[in-house]
Short mmCIF file of C-alpha atoms in Angstrom, two decimals:
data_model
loop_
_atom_site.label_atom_id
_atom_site.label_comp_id
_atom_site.label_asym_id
_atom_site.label_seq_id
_atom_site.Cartn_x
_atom_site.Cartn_y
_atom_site.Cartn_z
CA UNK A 1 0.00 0.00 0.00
CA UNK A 2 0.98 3.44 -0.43
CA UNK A 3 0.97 5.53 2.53
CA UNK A 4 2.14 9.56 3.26
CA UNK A 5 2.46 9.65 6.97
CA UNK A 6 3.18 13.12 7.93
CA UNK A 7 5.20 13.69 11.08
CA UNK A 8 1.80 15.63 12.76
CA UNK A 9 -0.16 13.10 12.03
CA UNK A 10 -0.94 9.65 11.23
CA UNK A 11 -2.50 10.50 7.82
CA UNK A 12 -3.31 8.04 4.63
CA UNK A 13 -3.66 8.30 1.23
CA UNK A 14 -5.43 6.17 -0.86
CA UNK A 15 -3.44 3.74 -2.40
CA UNK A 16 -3.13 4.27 -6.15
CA UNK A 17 -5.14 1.31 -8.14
CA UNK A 18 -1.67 0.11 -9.59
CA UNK A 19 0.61 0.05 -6.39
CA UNK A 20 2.02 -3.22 -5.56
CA UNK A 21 2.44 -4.40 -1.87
CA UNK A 22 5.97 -4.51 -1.66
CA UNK A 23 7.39 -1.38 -0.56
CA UNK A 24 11.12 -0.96 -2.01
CA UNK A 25 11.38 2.52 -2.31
CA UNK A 26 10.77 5.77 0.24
CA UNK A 27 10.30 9.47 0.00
CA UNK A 28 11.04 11.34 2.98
CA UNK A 29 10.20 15.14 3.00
CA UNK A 30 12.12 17.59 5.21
CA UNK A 31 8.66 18.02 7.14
CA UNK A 32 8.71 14.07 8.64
CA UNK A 33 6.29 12.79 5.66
CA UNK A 34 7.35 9.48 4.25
CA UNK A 35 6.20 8.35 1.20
CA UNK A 36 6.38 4.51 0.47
CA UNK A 37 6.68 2.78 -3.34
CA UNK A 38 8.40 0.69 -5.24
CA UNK A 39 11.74 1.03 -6.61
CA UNK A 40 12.69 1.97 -10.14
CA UNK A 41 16.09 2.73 -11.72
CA UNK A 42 19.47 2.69 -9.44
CA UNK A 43 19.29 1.26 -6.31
CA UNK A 44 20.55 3.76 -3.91
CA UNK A 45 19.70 7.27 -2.63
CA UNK A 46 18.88 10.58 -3.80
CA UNK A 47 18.86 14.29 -2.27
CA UNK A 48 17.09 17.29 -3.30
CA UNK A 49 14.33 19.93 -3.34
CA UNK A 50 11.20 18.17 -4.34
CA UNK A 51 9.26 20.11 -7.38
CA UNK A 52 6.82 18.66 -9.53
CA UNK A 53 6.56 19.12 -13.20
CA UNK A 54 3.03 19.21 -15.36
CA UNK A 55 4.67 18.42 -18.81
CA UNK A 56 2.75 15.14 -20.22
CA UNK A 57 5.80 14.76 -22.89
CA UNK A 58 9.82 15.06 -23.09
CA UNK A 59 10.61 13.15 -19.79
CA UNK A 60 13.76 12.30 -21.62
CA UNK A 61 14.81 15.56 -21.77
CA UNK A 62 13.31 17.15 -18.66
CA UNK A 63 15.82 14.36 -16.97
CA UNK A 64 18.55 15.82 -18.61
CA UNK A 65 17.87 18.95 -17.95
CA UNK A 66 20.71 20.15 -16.06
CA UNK A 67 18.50 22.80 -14.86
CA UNK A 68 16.87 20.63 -12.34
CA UNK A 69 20.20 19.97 -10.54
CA UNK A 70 19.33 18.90 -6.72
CA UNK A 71 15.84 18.31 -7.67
CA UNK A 72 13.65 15.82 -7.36
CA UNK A 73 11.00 15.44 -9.69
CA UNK A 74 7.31 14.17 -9.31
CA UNK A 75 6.00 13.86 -12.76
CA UNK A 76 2.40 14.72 -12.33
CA UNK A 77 1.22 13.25 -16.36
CA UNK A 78 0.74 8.83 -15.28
CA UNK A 79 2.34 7.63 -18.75
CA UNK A 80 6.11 8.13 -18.12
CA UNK A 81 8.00 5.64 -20.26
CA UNK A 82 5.73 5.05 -23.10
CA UNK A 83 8.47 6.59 -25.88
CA UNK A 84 11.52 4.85 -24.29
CA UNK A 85 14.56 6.60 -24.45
CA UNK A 86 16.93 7.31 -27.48
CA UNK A 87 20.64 9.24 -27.74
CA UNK A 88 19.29 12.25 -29.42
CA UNK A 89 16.82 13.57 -26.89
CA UNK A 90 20.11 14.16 -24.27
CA UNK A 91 19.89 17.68 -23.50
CA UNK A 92 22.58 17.94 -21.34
CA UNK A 93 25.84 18.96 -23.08
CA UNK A 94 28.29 18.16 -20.10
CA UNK A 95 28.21 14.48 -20.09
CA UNK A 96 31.20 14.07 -17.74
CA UNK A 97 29.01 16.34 -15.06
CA UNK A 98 26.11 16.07 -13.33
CA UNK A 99 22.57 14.21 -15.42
CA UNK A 100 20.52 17.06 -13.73
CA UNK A 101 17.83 15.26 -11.49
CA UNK A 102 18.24 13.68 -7.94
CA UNK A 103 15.36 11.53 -8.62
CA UNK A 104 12.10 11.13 -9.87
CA UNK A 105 8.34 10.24 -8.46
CA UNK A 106 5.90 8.27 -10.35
CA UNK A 107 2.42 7.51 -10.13
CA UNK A 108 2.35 4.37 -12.86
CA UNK A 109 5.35 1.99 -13.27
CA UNK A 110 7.24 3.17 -15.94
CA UNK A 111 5.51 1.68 -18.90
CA UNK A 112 7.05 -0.26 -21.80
CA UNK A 113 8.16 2.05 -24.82
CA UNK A 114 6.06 1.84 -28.51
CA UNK A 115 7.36 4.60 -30.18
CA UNK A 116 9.93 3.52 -33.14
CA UNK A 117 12.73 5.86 -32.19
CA UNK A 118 13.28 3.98 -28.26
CA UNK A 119 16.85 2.31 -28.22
CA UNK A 120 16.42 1.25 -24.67
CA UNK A 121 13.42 1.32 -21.63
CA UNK A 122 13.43 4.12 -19.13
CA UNK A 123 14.41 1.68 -16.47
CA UNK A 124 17.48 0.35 -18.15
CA UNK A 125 18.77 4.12 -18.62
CA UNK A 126 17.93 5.44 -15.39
CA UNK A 127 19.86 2.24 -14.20
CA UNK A 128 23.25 3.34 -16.53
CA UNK A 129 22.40 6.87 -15.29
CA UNK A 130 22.61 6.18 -11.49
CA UNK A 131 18.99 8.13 -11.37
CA UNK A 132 17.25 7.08 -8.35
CA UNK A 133 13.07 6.63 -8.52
CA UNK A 134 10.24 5.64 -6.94
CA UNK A 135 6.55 4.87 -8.57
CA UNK A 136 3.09 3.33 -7.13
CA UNK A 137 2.87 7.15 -5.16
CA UNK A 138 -0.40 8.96 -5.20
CA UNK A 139 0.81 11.86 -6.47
CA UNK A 140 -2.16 14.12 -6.68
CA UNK A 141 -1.42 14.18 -3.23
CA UNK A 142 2.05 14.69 -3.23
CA UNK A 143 1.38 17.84 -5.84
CA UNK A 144 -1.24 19.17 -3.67
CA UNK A 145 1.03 19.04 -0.20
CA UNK A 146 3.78 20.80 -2.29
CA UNK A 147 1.57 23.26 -3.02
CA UNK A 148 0.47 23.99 0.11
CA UNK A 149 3.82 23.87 1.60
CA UNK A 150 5.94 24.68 -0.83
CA UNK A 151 8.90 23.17 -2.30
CA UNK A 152 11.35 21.29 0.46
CA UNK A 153 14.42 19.08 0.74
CA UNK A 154 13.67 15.48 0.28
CA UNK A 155 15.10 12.07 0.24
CA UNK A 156 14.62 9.12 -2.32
CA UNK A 157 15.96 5.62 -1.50
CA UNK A 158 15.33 2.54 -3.44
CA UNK A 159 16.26 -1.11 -1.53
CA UNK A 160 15.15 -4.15 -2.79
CA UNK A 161 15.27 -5.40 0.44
CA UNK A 162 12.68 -2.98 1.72
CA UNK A 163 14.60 -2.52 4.91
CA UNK A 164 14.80 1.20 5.77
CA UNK A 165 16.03 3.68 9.21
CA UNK A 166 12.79 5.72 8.56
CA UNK A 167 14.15 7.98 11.77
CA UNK A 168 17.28 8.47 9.77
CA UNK A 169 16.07 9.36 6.66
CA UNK A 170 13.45 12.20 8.24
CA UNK A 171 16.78 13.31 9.99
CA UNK A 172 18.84 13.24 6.68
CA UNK A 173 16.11 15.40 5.20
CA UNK A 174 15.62 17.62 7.84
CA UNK A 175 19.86 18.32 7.83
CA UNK A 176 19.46 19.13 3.63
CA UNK A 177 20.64 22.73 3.12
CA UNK A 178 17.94 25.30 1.78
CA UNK A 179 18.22 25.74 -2.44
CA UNK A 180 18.88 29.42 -1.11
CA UNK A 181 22.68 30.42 -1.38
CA UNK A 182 23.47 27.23 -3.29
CA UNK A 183 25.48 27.49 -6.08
CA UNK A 184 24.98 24.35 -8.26
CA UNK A 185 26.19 25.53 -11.80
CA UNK A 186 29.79 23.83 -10.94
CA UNK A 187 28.01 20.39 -10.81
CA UNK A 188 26.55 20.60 -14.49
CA UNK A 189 29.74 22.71 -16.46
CA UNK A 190 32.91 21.90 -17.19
CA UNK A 191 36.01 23.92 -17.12
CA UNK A 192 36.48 23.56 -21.22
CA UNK A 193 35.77 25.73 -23.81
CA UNK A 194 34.49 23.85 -27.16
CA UNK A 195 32.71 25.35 -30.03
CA UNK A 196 29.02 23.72 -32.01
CA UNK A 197 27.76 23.99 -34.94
CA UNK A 198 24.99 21.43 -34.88
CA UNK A 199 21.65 22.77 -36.05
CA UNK A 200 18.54 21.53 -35.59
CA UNK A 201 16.58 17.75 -35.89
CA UNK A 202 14.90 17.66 -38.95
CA UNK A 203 12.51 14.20 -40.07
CA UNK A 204 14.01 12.15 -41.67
CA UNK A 205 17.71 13.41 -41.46
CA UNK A 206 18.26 13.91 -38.23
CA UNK A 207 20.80 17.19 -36.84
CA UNK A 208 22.45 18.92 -39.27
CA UNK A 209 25.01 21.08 -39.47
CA UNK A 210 26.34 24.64 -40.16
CA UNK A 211 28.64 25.06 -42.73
CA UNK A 212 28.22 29.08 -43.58
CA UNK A 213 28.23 30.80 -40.24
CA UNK A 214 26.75 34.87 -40.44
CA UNK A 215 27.54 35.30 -36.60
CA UNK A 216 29.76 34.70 -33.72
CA UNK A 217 27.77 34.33 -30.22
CA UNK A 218 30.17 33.37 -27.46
CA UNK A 219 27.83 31.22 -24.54
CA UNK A 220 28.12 31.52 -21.07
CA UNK A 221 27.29 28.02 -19.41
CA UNK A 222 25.50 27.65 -16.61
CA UNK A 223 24.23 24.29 -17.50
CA UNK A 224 23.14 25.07 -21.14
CA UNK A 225 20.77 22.76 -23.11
CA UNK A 226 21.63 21.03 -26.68
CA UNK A 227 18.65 22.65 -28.22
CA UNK A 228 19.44 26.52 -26.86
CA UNK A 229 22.88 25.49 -28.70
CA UNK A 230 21.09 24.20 -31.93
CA UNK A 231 18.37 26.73 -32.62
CA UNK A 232 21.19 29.66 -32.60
CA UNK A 233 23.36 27.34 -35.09
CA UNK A 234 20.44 26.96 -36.94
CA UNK A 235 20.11 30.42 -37.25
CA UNK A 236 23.54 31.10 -38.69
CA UNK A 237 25.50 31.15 -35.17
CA UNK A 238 28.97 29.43 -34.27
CA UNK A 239 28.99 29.06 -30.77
CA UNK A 240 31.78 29.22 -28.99
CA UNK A 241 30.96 28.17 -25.33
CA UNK A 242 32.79 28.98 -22.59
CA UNK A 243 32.74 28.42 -18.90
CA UNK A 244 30.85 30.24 -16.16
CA UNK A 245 33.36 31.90 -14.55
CA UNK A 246 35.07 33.11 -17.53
CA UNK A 247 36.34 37.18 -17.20
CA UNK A 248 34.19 39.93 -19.60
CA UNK A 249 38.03 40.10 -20.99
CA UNK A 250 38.15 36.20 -22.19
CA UNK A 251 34.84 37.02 -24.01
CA UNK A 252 35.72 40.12 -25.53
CA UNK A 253 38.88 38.58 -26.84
CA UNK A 254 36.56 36.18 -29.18
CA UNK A 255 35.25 39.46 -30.73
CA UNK A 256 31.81 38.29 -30.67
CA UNK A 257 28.53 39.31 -32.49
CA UNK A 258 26.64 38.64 -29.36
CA UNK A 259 26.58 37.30 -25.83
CA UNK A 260 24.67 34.54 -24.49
CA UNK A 261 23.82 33.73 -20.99
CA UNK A 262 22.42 30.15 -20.50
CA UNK A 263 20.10 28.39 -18.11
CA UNK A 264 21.34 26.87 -15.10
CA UNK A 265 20.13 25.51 -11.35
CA UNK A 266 20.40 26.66 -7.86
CA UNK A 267 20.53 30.07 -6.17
CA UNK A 268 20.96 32.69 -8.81
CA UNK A 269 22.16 35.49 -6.26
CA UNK A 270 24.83 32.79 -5.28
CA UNK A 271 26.66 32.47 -9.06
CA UNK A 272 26.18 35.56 -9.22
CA UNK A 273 29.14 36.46 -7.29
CA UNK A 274 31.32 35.40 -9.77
CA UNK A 275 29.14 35.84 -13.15
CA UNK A 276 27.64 39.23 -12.30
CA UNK A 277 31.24 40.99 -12.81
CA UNK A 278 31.82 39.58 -15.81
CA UNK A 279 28.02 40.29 -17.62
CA UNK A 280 28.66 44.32 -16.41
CA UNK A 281 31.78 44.35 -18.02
CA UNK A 282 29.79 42.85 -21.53
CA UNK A 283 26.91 45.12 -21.01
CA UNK A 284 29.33 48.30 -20.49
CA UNK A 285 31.06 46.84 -23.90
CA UNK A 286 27.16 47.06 -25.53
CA UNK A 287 28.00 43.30 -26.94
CA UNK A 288 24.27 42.24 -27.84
CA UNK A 289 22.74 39.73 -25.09
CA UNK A 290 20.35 37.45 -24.73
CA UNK A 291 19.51 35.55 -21.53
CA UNK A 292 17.42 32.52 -20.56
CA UNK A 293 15.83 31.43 -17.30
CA UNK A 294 18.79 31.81 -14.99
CA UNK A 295 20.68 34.00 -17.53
CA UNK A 296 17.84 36.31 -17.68
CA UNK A 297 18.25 36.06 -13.39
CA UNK A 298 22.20 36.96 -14.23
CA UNK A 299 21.31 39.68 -16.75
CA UNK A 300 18.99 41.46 -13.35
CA UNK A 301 21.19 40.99 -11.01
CA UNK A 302 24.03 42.48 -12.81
CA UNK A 303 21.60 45.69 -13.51
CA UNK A 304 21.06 45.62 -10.03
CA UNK A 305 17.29 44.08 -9.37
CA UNK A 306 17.05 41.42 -7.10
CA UNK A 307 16.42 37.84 -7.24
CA UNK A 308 13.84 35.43 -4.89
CA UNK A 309 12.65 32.16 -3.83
CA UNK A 310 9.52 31.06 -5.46
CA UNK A 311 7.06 29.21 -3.09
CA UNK A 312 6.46 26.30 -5.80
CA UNK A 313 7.91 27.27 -9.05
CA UNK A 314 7.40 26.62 -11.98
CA UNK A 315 8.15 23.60 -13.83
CA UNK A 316 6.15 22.11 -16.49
CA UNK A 317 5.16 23.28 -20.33
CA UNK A 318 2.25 24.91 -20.46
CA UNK A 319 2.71 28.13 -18.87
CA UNK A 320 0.94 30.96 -20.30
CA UNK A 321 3.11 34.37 -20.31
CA UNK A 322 1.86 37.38 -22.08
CA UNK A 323 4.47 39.90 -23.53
CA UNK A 324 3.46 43.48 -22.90
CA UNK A 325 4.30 45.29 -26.00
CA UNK A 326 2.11 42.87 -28.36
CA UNK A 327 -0.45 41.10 -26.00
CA UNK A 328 0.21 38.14 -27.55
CA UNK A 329 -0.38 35.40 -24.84
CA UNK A 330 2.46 31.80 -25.23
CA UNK A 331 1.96 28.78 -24.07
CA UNK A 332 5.96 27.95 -22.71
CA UNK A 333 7.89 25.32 -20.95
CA UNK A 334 9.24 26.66 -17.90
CA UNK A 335 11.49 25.16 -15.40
CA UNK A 336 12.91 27.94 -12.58
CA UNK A 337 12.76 28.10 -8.34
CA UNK A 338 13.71 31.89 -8.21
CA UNK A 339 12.05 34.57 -10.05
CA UNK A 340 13.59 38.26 -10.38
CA UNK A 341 11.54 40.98 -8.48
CA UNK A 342 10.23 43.80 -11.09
CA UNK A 343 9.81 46.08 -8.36
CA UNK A 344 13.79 46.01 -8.07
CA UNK A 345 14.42 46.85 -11.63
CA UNK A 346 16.39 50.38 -12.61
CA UNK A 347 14.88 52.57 -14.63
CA UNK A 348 17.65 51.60 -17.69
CA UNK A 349 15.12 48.43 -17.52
CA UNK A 350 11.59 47.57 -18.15
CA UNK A 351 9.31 44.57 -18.16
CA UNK A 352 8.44 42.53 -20.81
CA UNK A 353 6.94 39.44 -20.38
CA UNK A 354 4.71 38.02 -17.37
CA UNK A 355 3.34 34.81 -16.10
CA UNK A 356 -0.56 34.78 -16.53
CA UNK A 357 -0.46 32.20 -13.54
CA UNK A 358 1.17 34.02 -10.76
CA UNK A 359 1.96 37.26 -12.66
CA UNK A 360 5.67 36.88 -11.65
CA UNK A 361 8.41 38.51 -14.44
CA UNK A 362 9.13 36.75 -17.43
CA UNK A 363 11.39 39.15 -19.43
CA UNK A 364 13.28 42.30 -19.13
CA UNK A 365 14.64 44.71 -22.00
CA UNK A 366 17.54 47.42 -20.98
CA UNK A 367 16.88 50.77 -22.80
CA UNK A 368 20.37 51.95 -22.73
CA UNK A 369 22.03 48.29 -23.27
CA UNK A 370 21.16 46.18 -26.55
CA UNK A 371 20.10 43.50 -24.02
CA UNK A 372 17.29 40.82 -22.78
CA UNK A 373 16.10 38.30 -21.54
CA UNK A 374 13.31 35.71 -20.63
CA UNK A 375 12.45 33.72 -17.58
CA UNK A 376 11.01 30.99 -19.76
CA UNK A 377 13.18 28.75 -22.17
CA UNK A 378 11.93 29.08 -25.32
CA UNK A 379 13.97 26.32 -26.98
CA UNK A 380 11.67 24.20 -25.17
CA UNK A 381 12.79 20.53 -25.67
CA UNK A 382 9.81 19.53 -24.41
CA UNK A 383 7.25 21.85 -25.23
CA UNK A 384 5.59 24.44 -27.36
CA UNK A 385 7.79 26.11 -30.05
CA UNK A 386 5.62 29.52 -29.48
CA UNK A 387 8.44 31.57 -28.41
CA UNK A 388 11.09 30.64 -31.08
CA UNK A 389 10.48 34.17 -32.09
CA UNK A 390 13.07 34.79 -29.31
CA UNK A 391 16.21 33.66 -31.48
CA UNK A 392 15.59 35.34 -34.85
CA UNK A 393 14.65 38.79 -32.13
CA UNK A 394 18.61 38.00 -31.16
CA UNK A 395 19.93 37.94 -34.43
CA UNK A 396 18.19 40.68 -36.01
CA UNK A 397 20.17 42.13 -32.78
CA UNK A 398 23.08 41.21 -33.59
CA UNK A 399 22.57 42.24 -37.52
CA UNK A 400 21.46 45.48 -36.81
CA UNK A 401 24.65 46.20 -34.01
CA UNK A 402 26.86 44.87 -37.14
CA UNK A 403 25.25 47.45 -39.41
CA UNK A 404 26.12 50.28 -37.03
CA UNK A 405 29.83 49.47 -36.62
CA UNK A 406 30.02 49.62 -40.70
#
C-alpha cells in the first residue's frame, strides 16, 4: 500500500489502483512525511528539493535537464516511459558532469516504450544513469502538499530489500541545506571551452550542421541545453561556449557578435558572485545579449534588481506568459525556483513578459544596453515552439549592431 504519513499526524492516502504491496522505495520530506513505493532505476539514494513538473511529454529531456540539478522530480502526467529513451533527446551537453535530477516520483510503473525511435526502456537508462526513482505514489497528493507547503528538501531511497532507518532518513532530510545560497552551476559545467555547430533535428535526417556561419555568439554556461545550442546554429551562429566563470576580458577577446547567458540551477544570487562581474563588463562593452531562465536572473542581477525564492515554481510546459508590448499570450515550458523581483528593476530596464499564472516577471529589455532576456526557455525541448520568435529577435540584434559598426 501506499501511505504519506506526515510527522503531525498519522494520515493516509489512498493507495493508487496500480501500487504493488511490496514497498522498495521511500520518500522522505524535510517536514517528517514518508512516502512509500516501489523502486525503479538505481538502487541507492537521492537528495534534493522536491518540485513537480506538469509536462505530459519530453521526460527524456526534462531528466537531462541540467536545470533541475538537486531536484527531485514528481511527474504529475501517469504515462512516463511510453516513448523509451533514445541518444538524441540528451539535452545535457556536459556528459562528464552532473545528469541534472536527484530523482524522480511516479504515479504508474514506468511503462514499456512503442514509439519507433526507443533504443532502450526508461528503467534500463535510469539504471546506466545512477537516477534514483520511486513509482506506485499517489501523487495528486504529493502535488497538492507541495503546493500547500511549498517546495522542500527530500530524500529518495530505493532497496530491494525494503529494509529502511525511517528515523534516519526524516533526519537526513531535515539536515538538507535550503536551495537558497546554493550554487549548483559547478556540478553541471565543465572547465572547457568547445565550439558547435549542430543545427537543428529535422525528419528524416536527423541534426544537421552549419557550414556558412553569419555570426559569432560566445555562450556563457551555466548548465546550457543542446537545443538553446542548436536553434542559434540553426540560425547562422557558431557558438563558442565557454565556462561560467570566464572574465568579460576572455569574451571580448573572441570578438563576438553577441553574448549569451544560458540556463542553469540553484541560487541565482549565489553564481552571481562570480558571473555578475563579468556580464557588467559585456553590457558596459554594448556586446548584444540574450539571456534565458537563470541567464535572464544573471542579466537582473548584474543591472542591479534582485532575485527570490519562489514558493512552488514553476516547472512544467504549459505556462501561459503574455508579452506586454504585443499582448500576444504563449503557451511555454518553464522550469525555474527563483524569479527576479520587477519592483527592483532600474529605470535603464523595463518589463516585458509576465506569467498569466502568478503574474511573476518573465522578461526584461535594458533601454540603454542592446540587451534581454526571458524567464522561460523558449527552446523548449519539451514543449511548445511559441516563443522561437526569441532567437531570430537576437539575431536581427546582432545584424542590426553589425550594421552600425560599418
Amino acid at each position: 500500500m501506499t501511505t504519506i504519513v506526515p510527522q503531525s499526524e498519522n494520515r493516509s492516502v489512498t493507495p493508487a489502483p496500480w501500487s504493488k504491496p511490496a514497498v522498495t522505495a521511500l520518500l522522505v520530506l524535510a517536514d517528517g512525511t514518508v512516502i512509500e513505493g516501489e523502486g525503479i532505476g538505481a538502487v541507492g539514494e537521492g537528495f534534493g528539493e522536491l518540485c513537480f513538473n506538469t509536462a505530459m511529454t519530453g521526460y527524456q529531456e526534462i531528466l537531462t535537464d541540467p536545470s533541475y540539478s538537486g531536484q527531485i522530480i514528481t511527474f504529475t502526467f501517469p504515462h512516463i516511459g511510453n516513448v523509451g529513451v533514445n541518444d538524441e533527446d540528451i539535452e545535457t551537453v556536459n556528459m562528464a558532469g552532473s545528469t541534472g535530477v536527484s530523482g524522480l516520483v511516479l504515479g504508474a510503473p514506468i511503462s514499456d516504450p512503442s514509439n519507433y525511435r526507443a533504443s532502450r526502456h526508461l528503467d534500463a537508462w535510469l539504471k546506466a544513469r545512477n537516477i534514483v526513482g520511486i513509482a506506485g505514489v499517489d501523487t495528486r497528493a504529493l502535488t497538492a502538499l507541495i503546493r500547500d507547503k511549498g517546495m522542500q528538501n527530500a530524500v529518495l531511497i530505493h532497496s530491494p530489500a525494503g529494509i529502511f532507518d525511517r528515523k534516519a532518513l526524516q533526519k537526513a532530510a531535515k539536515a538538507l541545506p535550503p536551495m537558497d545560497g546554493l550554487d549548483l552551476v559547478p556540478h553541471v559545467t565543465g572547465p572547457q571551452r568547445y565550439d558547435w555547430d549542430e543545427t537543428t533535428w529535422a525528419w528524416g535526417e536527423g541534426y544537421g550542421r552549419l557550414e556558412k556561419p553569419e555570426f559569432h555568439v560566445v555562450a556563457l554556461d551555466y548548465g546550457i541545453k543542446r537545443n538553446i545550442l542548436r536553434l542559434l546554429a540553426s540560425r547562422g551562429c557558431k557558438v563558442t561556449v565557454l565556462p561560467p566563470n570566464s572574465r568579460a576580458e576572455d569574451v571580448l577577446a573572441l570578438k563576438p557578435d553577441g553574448v549569451f547567458l544560458a540556463n542553469g540551477p540553484g541560487d541565482p544570487a549565489a553564481t552571481g558572485q562570480y558571473s555578475v562581474p563579468t556580464i557588467r563588463g559585456l553590457l558596459d562593452a554594448k556586446v548584444p545579449t540574450f539571456g534565458i531562465c537563470l541567464g535572464h536572473q544573471m542579466l537582473a542581477l548584474a543591472i542591479g534588481a534582485r532575485t527570490m525564492k519562489m514558493p512552488q515554481g514553476h516547472h512544467g510546459a504549459n505556462h501561459p506568459v503574455k508579452e506586454h508590448a504585443t499582448g500576444k499570450v504563449e503557451i511555454v515550458s518553464m522550469n525555474h525556483g527563483f524569479a527576479v523581483d520587477p519592483a527592483t528593476l532600474p529605470a535603464n530596464a523595463e518589463e516585458t513578459h509576465v506569467s498569466l499564472f502568478d503574474g511573476s516577471n518573465c522578461g526584461i529589455r535594458l533601454k540603454d544596453r542592446p540587451a534581454f532576456s526571458v524567464q522561460q526557455h523558449p527552446e523548449a525541448s519539451p514543449g511548445p515552439e511559441d516563443s522561437h520568435y526569441l532567437f531570430d529577435r537576437f539575431v536581427a540584434m546582432m545584424r542590426a549592431n553589425k550594421a552600425g559598426k560599418a
